[in-house]
Coordinates of C-alpha atoms and ligand atoms in Angstrom, one line a residue:
X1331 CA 214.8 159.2 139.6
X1332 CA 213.7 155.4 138.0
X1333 CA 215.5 155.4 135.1
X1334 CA 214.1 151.9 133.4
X1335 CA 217.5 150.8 132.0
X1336 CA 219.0 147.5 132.6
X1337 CA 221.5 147.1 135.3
X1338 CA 224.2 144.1 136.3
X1339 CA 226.1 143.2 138.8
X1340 CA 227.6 140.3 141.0
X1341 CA 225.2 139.7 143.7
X1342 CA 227.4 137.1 145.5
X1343 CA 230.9 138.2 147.4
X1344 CA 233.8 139.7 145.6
X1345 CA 236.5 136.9 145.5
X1346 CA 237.2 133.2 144.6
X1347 CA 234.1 130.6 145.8
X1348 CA 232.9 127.8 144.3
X1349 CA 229.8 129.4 142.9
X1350 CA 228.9 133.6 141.8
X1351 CA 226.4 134.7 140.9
X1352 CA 225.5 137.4 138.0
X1353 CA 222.4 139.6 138.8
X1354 CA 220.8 141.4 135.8
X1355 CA 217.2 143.5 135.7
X1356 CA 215.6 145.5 133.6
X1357 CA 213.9 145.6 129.9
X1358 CA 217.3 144.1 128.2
X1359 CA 217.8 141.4 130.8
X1360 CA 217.0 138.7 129.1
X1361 CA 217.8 139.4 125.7
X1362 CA 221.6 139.9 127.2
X1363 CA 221.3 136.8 129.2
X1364 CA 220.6 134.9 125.7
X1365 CA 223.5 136.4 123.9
X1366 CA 225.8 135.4 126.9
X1367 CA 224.6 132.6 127.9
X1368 CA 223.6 129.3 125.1
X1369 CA 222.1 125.5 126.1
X1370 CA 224.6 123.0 125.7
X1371 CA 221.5 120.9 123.8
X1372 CA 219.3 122.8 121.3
X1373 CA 216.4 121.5 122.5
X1374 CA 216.8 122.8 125.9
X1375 CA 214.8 125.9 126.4
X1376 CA 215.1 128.4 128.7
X1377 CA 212.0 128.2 130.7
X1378 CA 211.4 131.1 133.0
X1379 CA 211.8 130.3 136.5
X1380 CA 214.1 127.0 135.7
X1381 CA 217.6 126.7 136.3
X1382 CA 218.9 125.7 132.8
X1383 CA 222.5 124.5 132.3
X1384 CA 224.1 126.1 129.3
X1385 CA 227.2 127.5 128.1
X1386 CA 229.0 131.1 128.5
X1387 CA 230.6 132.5 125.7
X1388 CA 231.8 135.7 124.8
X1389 CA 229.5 137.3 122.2
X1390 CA 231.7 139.2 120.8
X1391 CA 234.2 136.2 119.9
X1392 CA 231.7 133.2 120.7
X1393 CA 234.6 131.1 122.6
X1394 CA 233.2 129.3 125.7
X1395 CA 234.2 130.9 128.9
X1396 CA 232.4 128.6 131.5
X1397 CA 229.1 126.1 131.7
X1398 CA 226.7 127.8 134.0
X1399 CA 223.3 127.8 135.2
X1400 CA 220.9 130.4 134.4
X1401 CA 217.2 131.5 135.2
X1402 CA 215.3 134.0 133.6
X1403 CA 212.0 136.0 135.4
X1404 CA 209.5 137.8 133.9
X1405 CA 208.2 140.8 134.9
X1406 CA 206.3 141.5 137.1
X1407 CA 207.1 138.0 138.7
X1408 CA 210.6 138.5 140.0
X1409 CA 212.6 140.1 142.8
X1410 CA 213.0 143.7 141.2
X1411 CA 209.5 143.6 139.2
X1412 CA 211.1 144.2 136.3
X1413 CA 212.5 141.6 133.7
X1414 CA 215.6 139.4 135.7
X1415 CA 217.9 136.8 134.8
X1416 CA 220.8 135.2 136.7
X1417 CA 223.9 133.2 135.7
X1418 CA 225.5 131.4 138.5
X1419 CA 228.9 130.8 137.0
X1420 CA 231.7 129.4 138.5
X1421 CA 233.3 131.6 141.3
X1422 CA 236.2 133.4 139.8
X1423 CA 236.6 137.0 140.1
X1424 CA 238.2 137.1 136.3
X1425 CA 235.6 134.7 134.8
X1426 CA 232.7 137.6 136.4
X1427 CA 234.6 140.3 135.2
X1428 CA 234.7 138.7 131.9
X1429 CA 230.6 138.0 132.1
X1430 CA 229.9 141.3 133.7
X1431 CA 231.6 143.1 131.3
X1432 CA 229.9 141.3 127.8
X1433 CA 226.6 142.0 129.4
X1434 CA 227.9 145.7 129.9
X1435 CA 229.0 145.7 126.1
X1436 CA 225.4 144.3 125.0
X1437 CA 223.6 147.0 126.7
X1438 CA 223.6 146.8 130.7
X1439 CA 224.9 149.4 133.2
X1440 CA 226.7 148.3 136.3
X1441 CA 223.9 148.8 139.0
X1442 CA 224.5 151.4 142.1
X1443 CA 225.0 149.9 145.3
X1444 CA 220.9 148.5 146.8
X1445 CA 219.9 149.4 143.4
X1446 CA 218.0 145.8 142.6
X1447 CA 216.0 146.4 146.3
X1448 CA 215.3 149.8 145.6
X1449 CA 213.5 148.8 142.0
X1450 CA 212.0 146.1 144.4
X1451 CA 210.7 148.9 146.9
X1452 CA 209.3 151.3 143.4
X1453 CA 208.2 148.5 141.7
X1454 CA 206.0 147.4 145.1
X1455 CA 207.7 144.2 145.5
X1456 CA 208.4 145.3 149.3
X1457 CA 208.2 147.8 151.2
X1458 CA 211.0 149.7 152.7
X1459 CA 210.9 147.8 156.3
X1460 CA 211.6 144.6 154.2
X1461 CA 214.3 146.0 151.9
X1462 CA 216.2 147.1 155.0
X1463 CA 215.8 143.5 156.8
X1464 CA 217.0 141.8 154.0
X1465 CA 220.1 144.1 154.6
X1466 CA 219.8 143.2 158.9
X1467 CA 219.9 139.4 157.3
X1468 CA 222.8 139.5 155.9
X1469 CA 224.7 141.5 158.3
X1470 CA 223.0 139.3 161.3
X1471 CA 225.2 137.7 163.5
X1472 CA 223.6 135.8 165.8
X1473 CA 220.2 133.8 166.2
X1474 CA 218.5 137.0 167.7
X1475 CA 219.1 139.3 164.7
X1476 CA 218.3 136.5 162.4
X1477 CA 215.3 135.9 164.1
X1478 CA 214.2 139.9 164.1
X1479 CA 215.1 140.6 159.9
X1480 CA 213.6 137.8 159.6
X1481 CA 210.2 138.8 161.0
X1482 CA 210.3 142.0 159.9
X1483 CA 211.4 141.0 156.4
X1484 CA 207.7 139.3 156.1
X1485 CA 206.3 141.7 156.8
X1486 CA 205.4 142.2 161.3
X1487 CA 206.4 146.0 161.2
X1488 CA 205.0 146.7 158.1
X1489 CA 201.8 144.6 159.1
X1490 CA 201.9 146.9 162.8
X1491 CA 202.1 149.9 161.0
X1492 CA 199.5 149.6 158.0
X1493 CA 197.2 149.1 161.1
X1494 CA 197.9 151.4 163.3
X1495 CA 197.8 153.8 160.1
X1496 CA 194.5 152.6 159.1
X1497 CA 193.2 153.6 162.7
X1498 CA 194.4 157.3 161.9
X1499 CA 192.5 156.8 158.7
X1500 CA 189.5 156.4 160.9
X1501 CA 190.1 159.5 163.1
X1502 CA 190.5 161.6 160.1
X1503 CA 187.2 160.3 158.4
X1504 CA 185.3 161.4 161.3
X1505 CA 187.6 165.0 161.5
X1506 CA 186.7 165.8 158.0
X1507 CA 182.9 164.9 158.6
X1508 CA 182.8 167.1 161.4
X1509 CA 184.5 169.8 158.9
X1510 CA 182.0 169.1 156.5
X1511 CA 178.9 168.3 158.1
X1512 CA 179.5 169.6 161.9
X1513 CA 176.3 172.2 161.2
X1514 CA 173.9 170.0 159.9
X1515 CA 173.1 168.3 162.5
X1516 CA 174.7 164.8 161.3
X1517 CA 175.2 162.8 164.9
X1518 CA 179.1 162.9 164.7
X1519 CA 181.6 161.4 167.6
X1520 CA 182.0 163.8 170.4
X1521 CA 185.4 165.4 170.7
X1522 CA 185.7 163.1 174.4
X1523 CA 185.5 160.1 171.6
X1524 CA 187.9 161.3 169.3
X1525 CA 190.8 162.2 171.8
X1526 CA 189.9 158.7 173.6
X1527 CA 190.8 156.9 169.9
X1528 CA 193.6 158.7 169.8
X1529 CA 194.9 158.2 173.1
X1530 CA 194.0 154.1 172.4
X1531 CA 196.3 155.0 169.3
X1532 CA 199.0 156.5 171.7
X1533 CA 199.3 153.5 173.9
X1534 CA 199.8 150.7 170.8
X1535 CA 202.3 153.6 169.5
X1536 CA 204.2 154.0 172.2
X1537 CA 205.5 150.9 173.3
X1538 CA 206.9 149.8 169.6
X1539 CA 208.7 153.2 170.1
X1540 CA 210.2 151.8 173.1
X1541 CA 211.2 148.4 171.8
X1542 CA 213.9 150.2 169.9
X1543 CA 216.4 149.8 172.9
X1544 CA 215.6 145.6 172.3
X1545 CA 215.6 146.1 168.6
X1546 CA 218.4 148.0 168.2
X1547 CA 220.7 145.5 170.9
X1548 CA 219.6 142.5 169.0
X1549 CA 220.4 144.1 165.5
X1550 CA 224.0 145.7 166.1
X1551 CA 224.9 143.7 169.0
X1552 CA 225.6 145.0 172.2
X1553 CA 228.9 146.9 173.5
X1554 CA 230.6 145.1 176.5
X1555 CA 233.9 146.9 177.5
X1556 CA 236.2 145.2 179.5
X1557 CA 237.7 147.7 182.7
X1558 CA 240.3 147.1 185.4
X1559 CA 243.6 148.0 186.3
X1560 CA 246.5 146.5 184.7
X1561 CA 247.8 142.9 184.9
X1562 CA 244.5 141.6 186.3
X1563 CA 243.6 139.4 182.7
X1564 CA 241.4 141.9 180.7
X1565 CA 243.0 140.7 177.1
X1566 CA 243.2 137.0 178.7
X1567 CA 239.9 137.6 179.3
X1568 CA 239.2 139.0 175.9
X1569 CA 240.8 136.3 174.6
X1570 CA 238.9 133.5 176.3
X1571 CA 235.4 134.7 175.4
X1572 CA 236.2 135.2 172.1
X1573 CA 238.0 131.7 171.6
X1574 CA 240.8 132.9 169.7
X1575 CA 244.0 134.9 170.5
X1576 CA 243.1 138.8 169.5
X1577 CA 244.8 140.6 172.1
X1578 CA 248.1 140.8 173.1
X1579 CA 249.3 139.4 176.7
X1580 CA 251.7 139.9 178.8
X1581 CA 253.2 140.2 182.2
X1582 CA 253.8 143.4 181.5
X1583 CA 251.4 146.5 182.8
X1584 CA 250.6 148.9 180.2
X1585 CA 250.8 146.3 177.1
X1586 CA 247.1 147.3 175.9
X1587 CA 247.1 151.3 174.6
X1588 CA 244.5 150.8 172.9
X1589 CA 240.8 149.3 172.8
X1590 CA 240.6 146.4 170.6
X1591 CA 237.4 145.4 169.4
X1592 CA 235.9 142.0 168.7
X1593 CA 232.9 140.2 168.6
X1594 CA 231.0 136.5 169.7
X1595 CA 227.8 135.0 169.4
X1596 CA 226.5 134.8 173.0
X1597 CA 223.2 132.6 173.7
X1598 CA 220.8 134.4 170.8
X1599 CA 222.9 137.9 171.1
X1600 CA 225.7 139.3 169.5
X1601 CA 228.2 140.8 171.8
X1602 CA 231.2 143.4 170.7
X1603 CA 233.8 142.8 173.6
X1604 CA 236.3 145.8 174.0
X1605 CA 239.2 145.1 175.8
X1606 CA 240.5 148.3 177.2
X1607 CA 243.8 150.1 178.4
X1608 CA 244.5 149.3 182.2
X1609 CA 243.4 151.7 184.6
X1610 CA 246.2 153.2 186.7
X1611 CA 247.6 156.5 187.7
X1612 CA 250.8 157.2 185.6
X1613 CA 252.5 155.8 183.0
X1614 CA 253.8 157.4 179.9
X1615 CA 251.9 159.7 177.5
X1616 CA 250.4 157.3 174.9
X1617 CA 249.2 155.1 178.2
X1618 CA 247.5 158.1 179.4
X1619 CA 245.3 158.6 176.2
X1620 CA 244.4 154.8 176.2
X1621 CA 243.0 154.9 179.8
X1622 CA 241.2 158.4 178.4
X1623 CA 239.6 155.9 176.1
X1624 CA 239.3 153.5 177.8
X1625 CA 236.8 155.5 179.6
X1626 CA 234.5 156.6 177.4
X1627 CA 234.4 153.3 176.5
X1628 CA 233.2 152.0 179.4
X1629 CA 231.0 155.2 179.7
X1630 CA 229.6 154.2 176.1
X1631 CA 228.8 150.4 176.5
X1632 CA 225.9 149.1 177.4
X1633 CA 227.7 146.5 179.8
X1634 CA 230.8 146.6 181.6
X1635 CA 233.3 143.3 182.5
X1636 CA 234.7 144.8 185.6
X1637 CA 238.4 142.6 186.3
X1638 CA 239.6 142.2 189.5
X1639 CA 242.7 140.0 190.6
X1640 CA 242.1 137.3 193.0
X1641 CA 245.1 136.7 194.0
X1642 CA 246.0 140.1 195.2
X1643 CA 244.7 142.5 197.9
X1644 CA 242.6 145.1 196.8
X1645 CA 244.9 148.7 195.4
X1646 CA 243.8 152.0 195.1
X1647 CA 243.6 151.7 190.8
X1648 CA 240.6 149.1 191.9
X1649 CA 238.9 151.3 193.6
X1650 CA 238.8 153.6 190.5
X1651 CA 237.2 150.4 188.6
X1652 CA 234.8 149.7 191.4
X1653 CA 233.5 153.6 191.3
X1654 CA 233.2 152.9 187.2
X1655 CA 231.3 150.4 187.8
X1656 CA 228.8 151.7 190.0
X1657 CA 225.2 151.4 188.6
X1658 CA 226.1 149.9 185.4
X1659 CA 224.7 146.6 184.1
X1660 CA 227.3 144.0 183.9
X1661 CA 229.4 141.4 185.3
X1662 CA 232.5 141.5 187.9
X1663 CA 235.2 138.9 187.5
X1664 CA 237.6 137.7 190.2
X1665 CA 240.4 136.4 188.0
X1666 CA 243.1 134.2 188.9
X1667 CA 241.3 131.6 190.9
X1668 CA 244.3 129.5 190.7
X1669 CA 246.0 131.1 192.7
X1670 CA 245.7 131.6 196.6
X1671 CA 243.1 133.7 196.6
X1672 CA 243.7 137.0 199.3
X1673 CA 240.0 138.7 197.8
X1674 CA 236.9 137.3 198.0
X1675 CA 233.6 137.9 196.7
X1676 CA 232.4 139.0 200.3
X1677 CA 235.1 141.7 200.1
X1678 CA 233.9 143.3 196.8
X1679 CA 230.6 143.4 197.9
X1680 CA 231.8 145.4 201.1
X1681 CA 233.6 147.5 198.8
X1682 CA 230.1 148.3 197.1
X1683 CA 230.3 145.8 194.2
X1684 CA 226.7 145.2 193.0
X1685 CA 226.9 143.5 190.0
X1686 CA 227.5 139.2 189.5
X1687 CA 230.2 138.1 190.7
X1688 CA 232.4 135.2 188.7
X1689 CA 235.2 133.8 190.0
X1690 CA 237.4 133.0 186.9
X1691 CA 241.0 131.1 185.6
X1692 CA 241.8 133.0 182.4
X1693 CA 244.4 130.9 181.7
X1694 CA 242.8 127.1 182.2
X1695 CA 238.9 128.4 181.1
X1696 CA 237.4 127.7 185.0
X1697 CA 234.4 129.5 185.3
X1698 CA 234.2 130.5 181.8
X1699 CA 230.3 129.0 181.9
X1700 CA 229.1 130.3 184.6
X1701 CA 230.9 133.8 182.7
X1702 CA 228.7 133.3 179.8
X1703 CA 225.7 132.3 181.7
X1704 CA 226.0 135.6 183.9
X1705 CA 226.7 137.8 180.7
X1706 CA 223.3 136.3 178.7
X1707 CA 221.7 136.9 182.2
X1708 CA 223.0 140.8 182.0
X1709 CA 221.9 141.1 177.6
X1710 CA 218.6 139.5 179.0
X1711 CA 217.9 142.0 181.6
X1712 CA 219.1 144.9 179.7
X1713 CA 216.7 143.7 177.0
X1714 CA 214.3 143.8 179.2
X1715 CA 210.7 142.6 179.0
X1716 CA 208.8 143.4 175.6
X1717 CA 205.5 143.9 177.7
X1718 CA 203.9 142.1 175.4
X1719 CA 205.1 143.9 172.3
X1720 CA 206.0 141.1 169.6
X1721 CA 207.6 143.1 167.0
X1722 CA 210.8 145.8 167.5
X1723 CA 211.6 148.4 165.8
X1724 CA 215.7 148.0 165.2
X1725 CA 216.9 151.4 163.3
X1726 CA 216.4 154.5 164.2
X1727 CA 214.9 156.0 161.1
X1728 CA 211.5 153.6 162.6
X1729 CA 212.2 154.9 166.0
X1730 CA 212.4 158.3 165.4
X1731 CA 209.3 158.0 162.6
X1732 CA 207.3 156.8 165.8
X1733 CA 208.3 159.8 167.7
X1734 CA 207.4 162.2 165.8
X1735 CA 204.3 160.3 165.1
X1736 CA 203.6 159.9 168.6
X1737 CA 204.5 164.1 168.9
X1738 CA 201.6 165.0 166.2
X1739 CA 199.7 162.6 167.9
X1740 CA 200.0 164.2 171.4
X1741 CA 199.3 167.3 170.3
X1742 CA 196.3 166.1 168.3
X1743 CA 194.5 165.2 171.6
X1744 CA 195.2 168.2 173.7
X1745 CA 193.8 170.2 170.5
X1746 CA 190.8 167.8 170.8
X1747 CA 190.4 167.8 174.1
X1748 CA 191.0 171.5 174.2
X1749 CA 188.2 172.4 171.8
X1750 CA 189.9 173.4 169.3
X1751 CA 188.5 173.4 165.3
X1752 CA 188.6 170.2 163.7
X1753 CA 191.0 171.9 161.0
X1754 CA 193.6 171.8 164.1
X1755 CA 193.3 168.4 165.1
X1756 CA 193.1 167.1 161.2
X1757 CA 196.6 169.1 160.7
X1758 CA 198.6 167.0 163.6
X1759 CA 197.1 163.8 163.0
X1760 CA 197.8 163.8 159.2
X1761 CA 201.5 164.9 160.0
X1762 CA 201.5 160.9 162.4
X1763 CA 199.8 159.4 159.7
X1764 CA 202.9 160.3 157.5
X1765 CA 205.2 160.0 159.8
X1766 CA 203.7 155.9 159.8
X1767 CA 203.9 156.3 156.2
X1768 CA 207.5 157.3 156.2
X1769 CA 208.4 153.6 157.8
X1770 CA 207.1 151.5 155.3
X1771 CA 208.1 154.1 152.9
X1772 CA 204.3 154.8 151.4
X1773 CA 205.6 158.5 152.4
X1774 CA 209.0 159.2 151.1
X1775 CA 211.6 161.3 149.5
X1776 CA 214.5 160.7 146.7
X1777 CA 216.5 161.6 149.8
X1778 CA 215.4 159.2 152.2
X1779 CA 215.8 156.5 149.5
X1780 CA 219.1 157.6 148.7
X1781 CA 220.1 157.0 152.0
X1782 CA 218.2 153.8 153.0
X1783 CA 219.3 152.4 149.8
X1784 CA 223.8 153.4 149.6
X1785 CA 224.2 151.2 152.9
X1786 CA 223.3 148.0 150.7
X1787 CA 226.1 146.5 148.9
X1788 CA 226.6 146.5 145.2
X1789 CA 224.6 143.5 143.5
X1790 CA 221.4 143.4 146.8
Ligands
LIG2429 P1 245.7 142.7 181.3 O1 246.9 143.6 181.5 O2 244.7 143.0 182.4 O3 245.1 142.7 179.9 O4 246.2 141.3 181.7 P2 246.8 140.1 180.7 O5 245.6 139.3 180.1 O6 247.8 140.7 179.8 O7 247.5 139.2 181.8 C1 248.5 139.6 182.6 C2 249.3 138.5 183.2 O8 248.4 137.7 184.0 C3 249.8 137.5 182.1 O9 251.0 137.0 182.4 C4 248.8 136.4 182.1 O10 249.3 135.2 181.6 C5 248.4 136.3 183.6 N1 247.0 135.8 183.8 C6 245.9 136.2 183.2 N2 244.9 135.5 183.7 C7 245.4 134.6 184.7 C8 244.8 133.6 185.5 O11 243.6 133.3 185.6 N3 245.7 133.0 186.4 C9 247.0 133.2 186.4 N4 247.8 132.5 187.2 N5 247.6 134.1 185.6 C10 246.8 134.8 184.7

């Protein structure tokens, strides 16, 4: 429920930085910000939507705590709607304590985590699609998801989905007139015309549904876990790709147990490298449950670094790798190029080895381009093509909204098509139309907000 009360909190990180920032909204804001916060000249007025240097004092003693800048919006014109004013203070975690906390004793309530968006979203300052991009911004990390929240934070899904939802409009018009009028003789569109929109509906539909396997890569990143049996470089590996020294290494086989996770910023994507325990039979019981994990790893990512040691001749534990390996997307890496080499590229291709081959030195960095260059190739192709589609859908709360849109919408042809009363075909395409709704959030529940709205941080 919208209780109209006013709320605070720090919207900037927890912690010490040169600048915070103190977030208040609601009926009281302002009235709290001018007991807090006083300008340093008396003339100076706090205009709304100027930043105003002032002082901060405490209202209940009046001594000065800081000189900070503060801005005041009116309702409706602010982020939230409502009234809002912020302090950007000096970045101490006690000097915000100290200002949170006098705007709590004049009246404020420390605001629930997303709780400025979600007065945004009631208030109609955006719609849900942008609330949860503004999240996807801030979590983005690389030029791809930047790119995506970005798009869809102004508005390109909400924009594809008002439209497609105002087709359905269309189709239900003429559904209800045939309801209403279909005995009177009223020229109406055949039922051939109304599954045909629909089925022009399905085809726009279906391949924004799809796009989830591009939006949903470029959002979280994708999963590349690195395989191979021990001793062959998969932590020097790790290591090298992500430019700093994460995992352990060792000349001894068995030193990884367990995965260890990091990611790098690769061309426009984000890629979360797992390195993995060695692949070999044996070994004690604790190695036996990291090679268990270390497949379902491997059978989990959406690419696989398959290792492979140049400098010595192919073992049975490679074999194992090779069979892994089989199919996926991916790169394979012939490491230790240093060294006199006694397997080649020609012999892991005989071997069935389909993926890029790189020839690598973990230890000097040779070949790490060409590495790269083959991993972007691998994201791109596993992004595939967006057949034209501009705009991806990147959660799966959109992608499964469009399925069961695209469900009702199914069955609301074959009911056309198939005769059936207008009642029928009314019932399936009103149950798409909400399901569109549902993504911008024109159709929602408490529920659904709730959870949209507890990812956000405290003070977004
Ligand atoms: P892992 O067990 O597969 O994770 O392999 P590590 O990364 O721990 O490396 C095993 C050993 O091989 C270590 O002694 C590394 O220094 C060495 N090593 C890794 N990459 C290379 C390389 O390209 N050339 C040479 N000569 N040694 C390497």
């Amino acid at each position: 429920m919208y209780v109209q009360d006013t709320i605070v909190a720090q919207a900037t990180a927890p912690g010490q930085a040169a600048v915070a920032i103190v977030r208040l909204s609601g009926p009281d804001a302002i009235r709290i910000l001018r007991a807090i916060w006083h300008p340093i000249r008396a003339r100076t007025e706090l205009l709304p939507r100027r930043l105003c240097l002032g002082e901060i004092r405490d209202p209940a003693s009046g001594a000065a705590l800081d000189r900070a800048m503060a801005v005041a919006m009116h309702a409706p014109h602010s982020l939230t709607g409502e009234d809002v004013a912020e302090i950007q203070c000096h970045g101490g975690a006690y000097l915000v304590r100290r200002i949170v906390g006098a705007a709590m004793t004049l009246g404020a309530r420390l605001a629930e985590p997303g709780e400025f968006s979600r007065r945004a979203f009631l208030n109609g300052r955006m719609d849900l699609t942008a609330a949860e991009a503004v999240a996807d911004l801030v979590e983005a990390r690389g030029d791809g998801a930047l790119r995506q929240a970005l798009e869809q934070m102004v508005g390109a899904l909400a924009d594809r989905v008002a439209r497609m939802r105002h087709q359905l409009i269309g189709v239900r018009a003429h559904l209800e007139a045939e309801i209403d009028f279909g005995d009177e003789g009223i020229k109406l569109p055949s039922r051939d015309e109304i599954a045909a929109s629909i089925a022009h509906l399905i085809d726009e539909m279906r391949p924004l549904h799809d796009s989830f396997a591009r939006g949903r890569l470029m959002r979280s990143g994708a999963r590349a876990a690195i395989v191979g049996k021990p001793n062959v470089g998969k932590s020097s590996i790790m290591n090298l790709l992500l430019g700093v020294d994460r995992a352990i290494v060792t000349a001894i086989p068995g030193t990884t147990r367990d995965v260890i996770e990091d990611s790098v910023a690769l061309g426009p994507y984000h890629l979360v490298i797992q390195d993995t325990a060695g692949l070999r039979d044996g070994g004690d019981e604790v190695e036996r449950i990291g090679i268990e994990r270390a497949l379902s790893h491997a059978a989990g990512a959406d690419l696989l670094i398959a290792v492979f040691d140049g400098a010595s001749a192919l073992e049975a534990d490679d074999s194992r790798v090779i069979e892994i390996a089989r199919g996926c997307p991916g790169v394979a890496i012939l490491n230790k190029r240093d060294l006199a080499p006694r397997l080649t590229p020609a012999m892991l291709r005989e071997r069935g080895v389909a993926m890029p081959i790189v020839p690598l030195c973990a230890l000097n960095a040779d070949g790490l381009g060409a590495l790269r260059d083959e991993l972007i190739h691998a994201l791109d192709a596993l992004v595939g093509s967006n057949h034209g589609e501009t705009v991806a859908v990147s959660r799966e709360r959109h992608r499964a909204a469009l399925a069961r849109a695209l469900g009702a919408l199914e069955a609301a042809r074959g009911s056309a098509l198939g005769g059936m009363p207008p009642e029928i075909v009314a019932v399936d395409v009103a149950i798409a139309s909400d399901a569109l709704g549902s993504i911008t959030g024109e159709v929602t529940s408490e529920d659904v907000l709730d959870s949209i709205f507890r990812e956000f941080c405290i003070g977004k």
